[in-house]
Amino acid sequence: MSIIAVFNQKGGVGKTTTALNLLAAIGQRKQRPLGIDLDPQCHLSHIFGVQPKAADESVYSFFVRQRPLDEVAQVTASGVILCPAHLELAKLDTLLGKGVNVVTRLRQALRAPGATPGPVVIDCCPLLNVLSLNAIFAADLLLVPVSADFLSLQGAEQVERALNALEPVFKQRLPRRYVLTRYDMRRRMSGAVVERMAQILRPDEICVTRIRENVKLAESPSVGLDIFRHAPGSRGARDYAELYEELLGAGLLQ
Ligand code: ADP
Ligand code: MG
């Protein structure tokens, strides 16, 4: 069972889109995946139509009062199991701090014997806070979307620095893959981003699959659907299916 954290300290790079469609791709071919929304903005929960009114019905209660994850998990219409977020998650840093026991809480829960049968995909918020640290500590793989624009490259460099700073704690290089999103070959900027990524990142840590700019991908959250249900014949569906196959083929998705 793989635990994948979709992480980037930059917002708007395609984290939620990637988490949503990776969950959907896994759900179509494998046992039920578990999605965990760790963004107080609750975008992923919103797309899945799961919006708990009380913080206690979200992952907030897992962190604050150690409520088991399966008590807040919900089976969504598409069959994905989701632990939803809540706005109150924004208060966790103040409430909990960043002690070792706190940042390893998710890891302990997800890695407990019999915790969850399927792969786990965690949608992170654009900050290196207690929530993201929990995701990083729990993950077998960090999947880092980088959108094809200049500021996003700075985000990727920031991610490298943050992960490298954490490495002494892990005593190993954290497994990671960068995936280019919103790629448009007609735009010169996209080509420049590809070149620069190859300079600043390790080539074997950049996904071969590129997620192209696709209007269907932008549209699908507004109708509460993943790309395979919204537009199965679209480029977006093809690209996310390819990303799934690439991760599977590399042994990063079990
Ligand atoms: P993040 O979670 O990193 O903030 P999102 O996944 O919410 O980013 O994406 C930001 C915006 O870009 C959203 O409106 C989303 O629909 C859109 N988007 C993401 N990927 C693509 C893509 N490949 N093509 C077109 N629009 C995209
Ligand atoms: Mg998001």
Tab-separated table of C-alpha atoms and ligand atoms in Angstrom:
chain	number	residue	atom	x	y	z
A	1	MET	CA	0.000	0.000	0.000
A	2	SER	CA	1.579	3.249	-1.149
A	3	ILE	CA	1.098	6.595	0.527
A	4	ILE	CA	1.501	9.491	-1.889
A	5	ALA	CA	1.566	13.096	-0.692
A	6	VAL	CA	0.813	15.661	-3.383
A	7	PHE	CA	2.840	18.592	-2.168
A	8	ASN	CA	4.136	21.982	-3.234
A	9	GLN	CA	4.423	25.101	-1.109
A	10	LYS	CA	3.071	27.057	-4.036
A	11	GLY	CA	-0.687	27.318	-4.610
A	12	GLY	CA	-2.463	26.890	-7.924
A	13	VAL	CA	0.055	24.440	-9.403
A	14	GLY	CA	-2.350	21.510	-9.767
A	15	LYS	CA	-2.062	19.673	-6.433
A	16	THR	CA	-5.783	19.175	-5.947
A	17	THR	CA	-6.346	18.371	-9.630
A	18	THR	CA	-3.587	15.767	-9.429
A	19	ALA	CA	-4.835	14.256	-6.155
A	20	LEU	CA	-8.390	14.070	-7.494
A	21	ASN	CA	-7.494	12.419	-10.770
A	22	LEU	CA	-4.873	10.094	-9.356
A	23	LEU	CA	-7.442	8.864	-6.832
A	24	ALA	CA	-9.896	8.375	-9.680
A	25	ALA	CA	-7.354	6.507	-11.816
A	26	ILE	CA	-6.513	4.202	-8.899
A	27	GLY	CA	-10.209	3.701	-8.150
A	28	GLN	CA	-10.872	2.576	-11.702
A	29	ARG	CA	-8.266	-0.146	-11.654
A	30	LYS	CA	-7.494	-1.137	-8.101
A	31	GLN	CA	-8.943	-1.583	-4.696
A	32	ARG	CA	-10.538	1.434	-3.098
A	33	PRO	CA	-8.097	4.299	-2.614
A	34	LEU	CA	-8.172	6.559	0.408
A	35	GLY	CA	-7.993	10.315	-0.136
A	36	ILE	CA	-7.021	12.651	2.677
A	37	ASP	CA	-7.675	16.359	2.339
A	38	LEU	CA	-5.153	18.300	4.415
A	39	ASP	CA	-5.941	21.734	3.012
A	40	PRO	CA	-8.101	24.024	5.199
A	41	GLN	CA	-9.475	25.410	1.933
A	42	CYS	CA	-11.202	22.023	1.502
A	43	HIS	CA	-11.107	22.055	-2.318
A	44	LEU	CA	-10.771	18.298	-2.672
A	45	SER	CA	-13.565	17.640	-0.163
A	46	HIS	CA	-15.698	20.176	-1.987
A	47	ILE	CA	-15.189	18.484	-5.375
A	48	PHE	CA	-16.142	15.131	-3.853
A	49	GLY	CA	-19.252	16.739	-2.363
A	50	VAL	CA	-18.137	16.017	1.198
A	51	GLN	CA	-18.284	19.123	3.356
A	52	PRO	CA	-18.723	18.422	7.055
A	53	LYS	CA	-20.345	21.271	8.958
A	54	ALA	CA	-18.552	20.451	12.200
A	55	ALA	CA	-14.752	20.303	12.406
A	56	ASP	CA	-15.209	17.159	14.468
A	57	GLU	CA	-16.425	15.300	11.368
A	58	SER	CA	-13.189	16.080	9.514
A	59	VAL	CA	-9.504	15.162	9.840
A	60	TYR	CA	-9.346	17.997	12.366
A	61	SER	CA	-10.653	15.629	15.048
A	62	PHE	CA	-8.035	13.050	14.061
A	63	PHE	CA	-5.297	15.568	14.845
A	64	VAL	CA	-6.857	17.321	17.813
A	65	ARG	CA	-8.478	14.493	19.705
A	66	GLN	CA	-6.969	11.424	18.091
A	67	ARG	CA	-10.232	10.246	16.600
A	68	PRO	CA	-9.590	7.261	14.275
A	69	LEU	CA	-9.432	8.205	10.586
A	70	ASP	CA	-12.074	5.666	9.611
A	71	GLU	CA	-14.583	7.458	11.843
A	72	VAL	CA	-14.355	10.593	9.714
A	73	ALA	CA	-13.896	8.802	6.359
A	74	GLN	CA	-16.774	8.860	3.916
A	75	VAL	CA	-17.404	6.817	0.798
A	76	THR	CA	-17.918	9.247	-2.057
A	77	ALA	CA	-20.165	8.860	-5.097
A	78	SER	CA	-17.193	7.766	-7.203
A	79	GLY	CA	-16.234	5.076	-4.690
A	80	VAL	CA	-13.159	6.837	-3.350
A	81	ILE	CA	-12.965	6.944	0.444
A	82	LEU	CA	-12.286	10.465	1.635
A	83	CYS	CA	-11.227	11.953	4.947
A	84	PRO	CA	-12.477	15.500	4.478
A	85	ALA	CA	-10.899	18.775	5.563
A	86	HIS	CA	-12.392	21.683	7.479
A	87	LEU	CA	-11.507	25.370	7.735
A	88	GLU	CA	-10.557	24.834	11.393
A	89	LEU	CA	-7.473	22.928	10.205
A	90	ALA	CA	-5.861	26.343	9.751
A	91	LYS	CA	-5.579	26.543	13.547
A	92	LEU	CA	-3.600	23.337	13.990
A	93	ASP	CA	-0.139	24.876	14.059
A	94	THR	CA	-1.083	27.062	16.990
A	95	LEU	CA	-2.908	24.246	18.743
A	96	LEU	CA	-0.381	21.456	18.289
A	97	GLY	CA	3.070	22.867	17.536
A	98	LYS	CA	5.518	20.797	15.502
A	99	GLY	CA	6.870	18.236	17.978
A	100	VAL	CA	7.945	14.801	16.711
A	101	ASN	CA	4.848	13.141	18.145
A	102	VAL	CA	2.664	15.637	16.363
A	103	VAL	CA	4.248	15.468	12.900
A	104	THR	CA	4.314	11.651	12.887
A	105	ARG	CA	0.681	11.218	13.898
A	106	LEU	CA	-0.588	10.514	10.383
A	107	ARG	CA	2.308	8.187	9.665
A	108	GLN	CA	1.521	6.134	12.751
A	109	ALA	CA	-2.169	5.885	11.882
A	110	LEU	CA	-1.667	4.983	8.214
A	111	ARG	CA	1.110	2.515	8.880
A	112	ALA	CA	-0.625	0.696	11.725
A	113	PRO	CA	-1.303	-2.962	10.845
A	114	GLY	CA	-4.488	-3.277	8.775
A	115	ALA	CA	-4.968	0.498	8.631
A	116	THR	CA	-6.121	0.742	5.033
A	117	PRO	CA	-6.044	-1.803	2.219
A	118	GLY	CA	-5.683	0.615	-0.679
A	119	PRO	CA	-3.243	3.280	-1.810
A	120	VAL	CA	-3.489	6.639	-0.048
A	121	VAL	CA	-3.322	10.037	-1.757
A	122	ILE	CA	-2.929	13.125	0.418
A	123	ASP	CA	-3.771	16.579	-0.930
A	124	CYS	CA	-1.553	19.092	0.882
A	125	CYS	CA	-1.993	22.808	1.444
A	126	PRO	CA	0.495	25.315	0.027
A	127	LEU	CA	2.468	25.744	3.265
A	128	LEU	CA	5.107	23.762	5.090
A	129	ASN	CA	2.997	23.592	8.228
A	130	VAL	CA	2.125	20.848	10.689
A	131	LEU	CA	-0.338	19.327	8.179
A	132	SER	CA	2.178	19.138	5.343
A	133	LEU	CA	4.832	17.796	7.699
A	134	ASN	CA	2.418	15.036	8.698
A	135	ALA	CA	1.925	14.215	5.015
A	136	ILE	CA	5.673	14.247	4.290
A	137	PHE	CA	6.455	12.032	7.274
A	138	ALA	CA	3.711	9.579	6.283
A	139	ALA	CA	4.494	9.399	2.577
A	140	ASP	CA	6.344	6.786	0.544
A	141	LEU	CA	6.382	9.238	-2.332
A	142	LEU	CA	6.116	13.001	-2.640
A	143	LEU	CA	4.466	13.951	-5.874
A	144	VAL	CA	5.224	17.595	-6.644
A	145	PRO	CA	3.186	19.275	-9.378
A	146	VAL	CA	5.009	22.135	-11.082
A	147	SER	CA	2.885	24.238	-13.381
A	148	ALA	CA	4.479	25.548	-16.526
A	149	ASP	CA	5.108	29.112	-15.412
A	150	PHE	CA	8.064	30.998	-14.022
A	151	LEU	CA	6.919	31.379	-10.401
A	152	SER	CA	6.186	27.708	-10.202
A	153	LEU	CA	9.864	26.969	-10.821
A	154	GLN	CA	10.727	29.013	-7.773
A	155	GLY	CA	8.203	26.854	-5.919
A	156	ALA	CA	10.041	23.703	-7.060
A	157	GLU	CA	13.354	25.090	-5.818
A	158	GLN	CA	11.711	25.911	-2.510
A	159	VAL	CA	10.401	22.341	-2.258
A	160	GLU	CA	13.895	20.954	-2.925
A	161	ARG	CA	15.352	23.128	-0.174
A	162	ALA	CA	12.634	22.158	2.295
A	163	LEU	CA	12.952	18.426	1.587
A	164	ASN	CA	16.727	18.533	1.717
A	165	ALA	CA	16.545	20.296	5.068
A	166	LEU	CA	14.377	17.456	6.388
A	167	GLU	CA	16.665	14.716	5.130
A	168	PRO	CA	18.910	14.500	8.224
A	169	VAL	CA	15.787	13.523	10.162
A	170	PHE	CA	14.912	10.758	7.680
A	171	LYS	CA	18.528	9.728	7.106
A	172	GLN	CA	17.693	9.135	3.455
A	173	ARG	CA	16.667	11.021	0.366
A	174	LEU	CA	12.916	11.368	0.418
A	175	PRO	CA	11.464	9.655	-2.649
A	176	ARG	CA	9.957	12.314	-4.907
A	177	ARG	CA	8.692	12.894	-8.408
A	178	TYR	CA	8.083	16.268	-10.007
A	179	VAL	CA	5.296	16.382	-12.548
A	180	LEU	CA	4.870	19.238	-14.979
A	181	THR	CA	1.272	20.469	-15.176
A	182	ARG	CA	-0.555	22.943	-17.386
A	183	TYR	CA	1.988	22.264	-20.098
A	184	ASP	CA	1.298	23.938	-23.437
A	185	MET	CA	3.836	23.235	-26.145
A	186	ARG	CA	2.729	26.289	-28.129
A	187	ARG	CA	3.829	28.553	-25.303
A	188	ARG	CA	7.519	29.379	-25.208
A	189	MET	CA	7.374	29.592	-21.411
A	190	SER	CA	6.486	25.885	-21.229
A	191	GLY	CA	9.666	24.940	-23.091
A	192	ALA	CA	11.743	27.215	-20.870
A	193	VAL	CA	10.272	25.601	-17.744
A	194	VAL	CA	11.095	22.107	-19.052
A	195	GLU	CA	14.719	23.185	-19.641
A	196	ARG	CA	15.075	24.830	-16.265
A	197	MET	CA	13.527	21.862	-14.452
A	198	ALA	CA	16.146	19.622	-16.050
A	199	GLN	CA	18.834	21.948	-14.662
A	200	ILE	CA	17.642	22.288	-11.097
A	201	LEU	CA	16.149	18.829	-10.488
A	202	ARG	CA	17.462	15.287	-10.780
A	203	PRO	CA	16.367	13.894	-14.154
A	204	ASP	CA	15.212	10.592	-12.640
A	205	GLU	CA	12.918	12.525	-10.317
A	206	ILE	CA	11.009	14.261	-13.106
A	207	CYS	CA	7.992	12.360	-14.456
A	208	VAL	CA	8.093	11.577	-18.158
A	209	THR	CA	4.351	12.271	-18.249
A	210	ARG	CA	3.414	15.913	-18.671
A	211	ILE	CA	-0.079	17.054	-17.809
A	212	ARG	CA	-1.131	19.363	-20.597
A	213	GLU	CA	-3.240	22.477	-20.259
A	214	ASN	CA	-6.743	21.202	-20.791
A	215	VAL	CA	-10.022	23.028	-20.430
A	216	LYS	CA	-11.849	19.838	-19.391
A	217	LEU	CA	-9.474	19.503	-16.429
A	218	ALA	CA	-10.261	23.048	-15.380
A	219	GLU	CA	-13.990	22.447	-15.787
A	220	SER	CA	-14.411	19.117	-14.022
A	221	PRO	CA	-14.186	20.331	-10.378
A	222	SER	CA	-17.073	22.730	-10.952
A	223	VAL	CA	-19.334	19.789	-11.759
A	224	GLY	CA	-17.953	17.689	-8.912
A	225	LEU	CA	-16.369	15.097	-11.172
A	226	ASP	CA	-12.940	13.690	-11.849
A	227	ILE	CA	-11.668	13.884	-15.410
A	228	PHE	CA	-12.477	10.238	-16.233
A	229	ARG	CA	-16.132	10.781	-15.445
A	230	HIS	CA	-16.371	14.280	-16.824
A	231	ALA	CA	-14.523	13.847	-20.110
A	232	PRO	CA	-13.115	10.347	-20.558
A	233	GLY	CA	-11.912	11.071	-24.094
A	234	SER	CA	-10.088	14.296	-23.194
A	235	ARG	CA	-6.379	14.985	-23.172
A	236	GLY	CA	-6.640	15.503	-19.437
A	237	ALA	CA	-7.983	11.964	-18.973
A	238	ARG	CA	-5.218	10.565	-21.186
A	239	ASP	CA	-2.503	12.440	-19.315
A	240	TYR	CA	-3.661	11.434	-15.847
A	241	ALA	CA	-4.080	7.810	-16.976
A	242	GLU	CA	-0.505	7.981	-18.252
A	243	LEU	CA	0.759	9.441	-14.980
A	244	TYR	CA	-0.940	6.604	-13.104
A	245	GLU	CA	0.703	4.040	-15.420
A	246	GLU	CA	4.092	5.693	-15.032
A	247	LEU	CA	3.946	5.609	-11.231
A	248	LEU	CA	2.660	2.028	-11.308
A	249	GLY	CA	5.389	0.948	-13.725
A	250	ALA	CA	8.055	2.538	-11.531
A	251	GLY	CA	6.797	0.543	-8.539
A	252	LEU	CA	5.672	3.718	-6.784
A	253	LEU	CA	2.028	2.750	-6.584
A	254	GLN	CA	1.044	-0.422	-4.794
B	1	ADP	P1	-3.525	23.665	-6.178
B	1	ADP	O1	-4.260	22.571	-5.502
B	1	ADP	O2	-2.061	23.415	-6.310
B	1	ADP	O3	-3.811	25.006	-5.593
B	1	ADP	P2	-5.404	23.241	-8.364
B	1	ADP	O4	-5.352	21.786	-8.658
B	1	ADP	O5	-6.560	23.719	-7.558
B	1	ADP	O6	-4.041	23.731	-7.711
B	1	ADP	O7	-5.336	24.000	-9.760
B	1	ADP	C1	-5.386	25.421	-9.830
B	1	ADP	C2	-6.325	25.814	-10.967
B	1	ADP	O8	-5.792	25.362	-12.205
B	1	ADP	C3	-7.699	25.188	-10.860
B	1	ADP	O9	-8.648	26.119	-11.307
B	1	ADP	C4	-7.635	23.981	-11.787
B	1	ADP	O10	-8.895	23.635	-12.307
B	1	ADP	C5	-6.701	24.505	-12.874
B	1	ADP	N1	-5.905	23.441	-13.504
B	1	ADP	C6	-5.111	22.537	-12.892
B	1	ADP	N2	-4.491	21.748	-13.789
B	1	ADP	C7	-4.911	22.151	-15.013
B	1	ADP	C8	-4.638	21.723	-16.365
B	1	ADP	N3	-3.797	20.734	-16.643
B	1	ADP	N4	-5.264	22.384	-17.377
B	1	ADP	C9	-6.094	23.411	-17.108
B	1	ADP	N5	-6.407	23.842	-15.884
B	1	ADP	C10	-5.817	23.230	-14.827
B	2	MG	MG	-5.385	22.591	-3.732
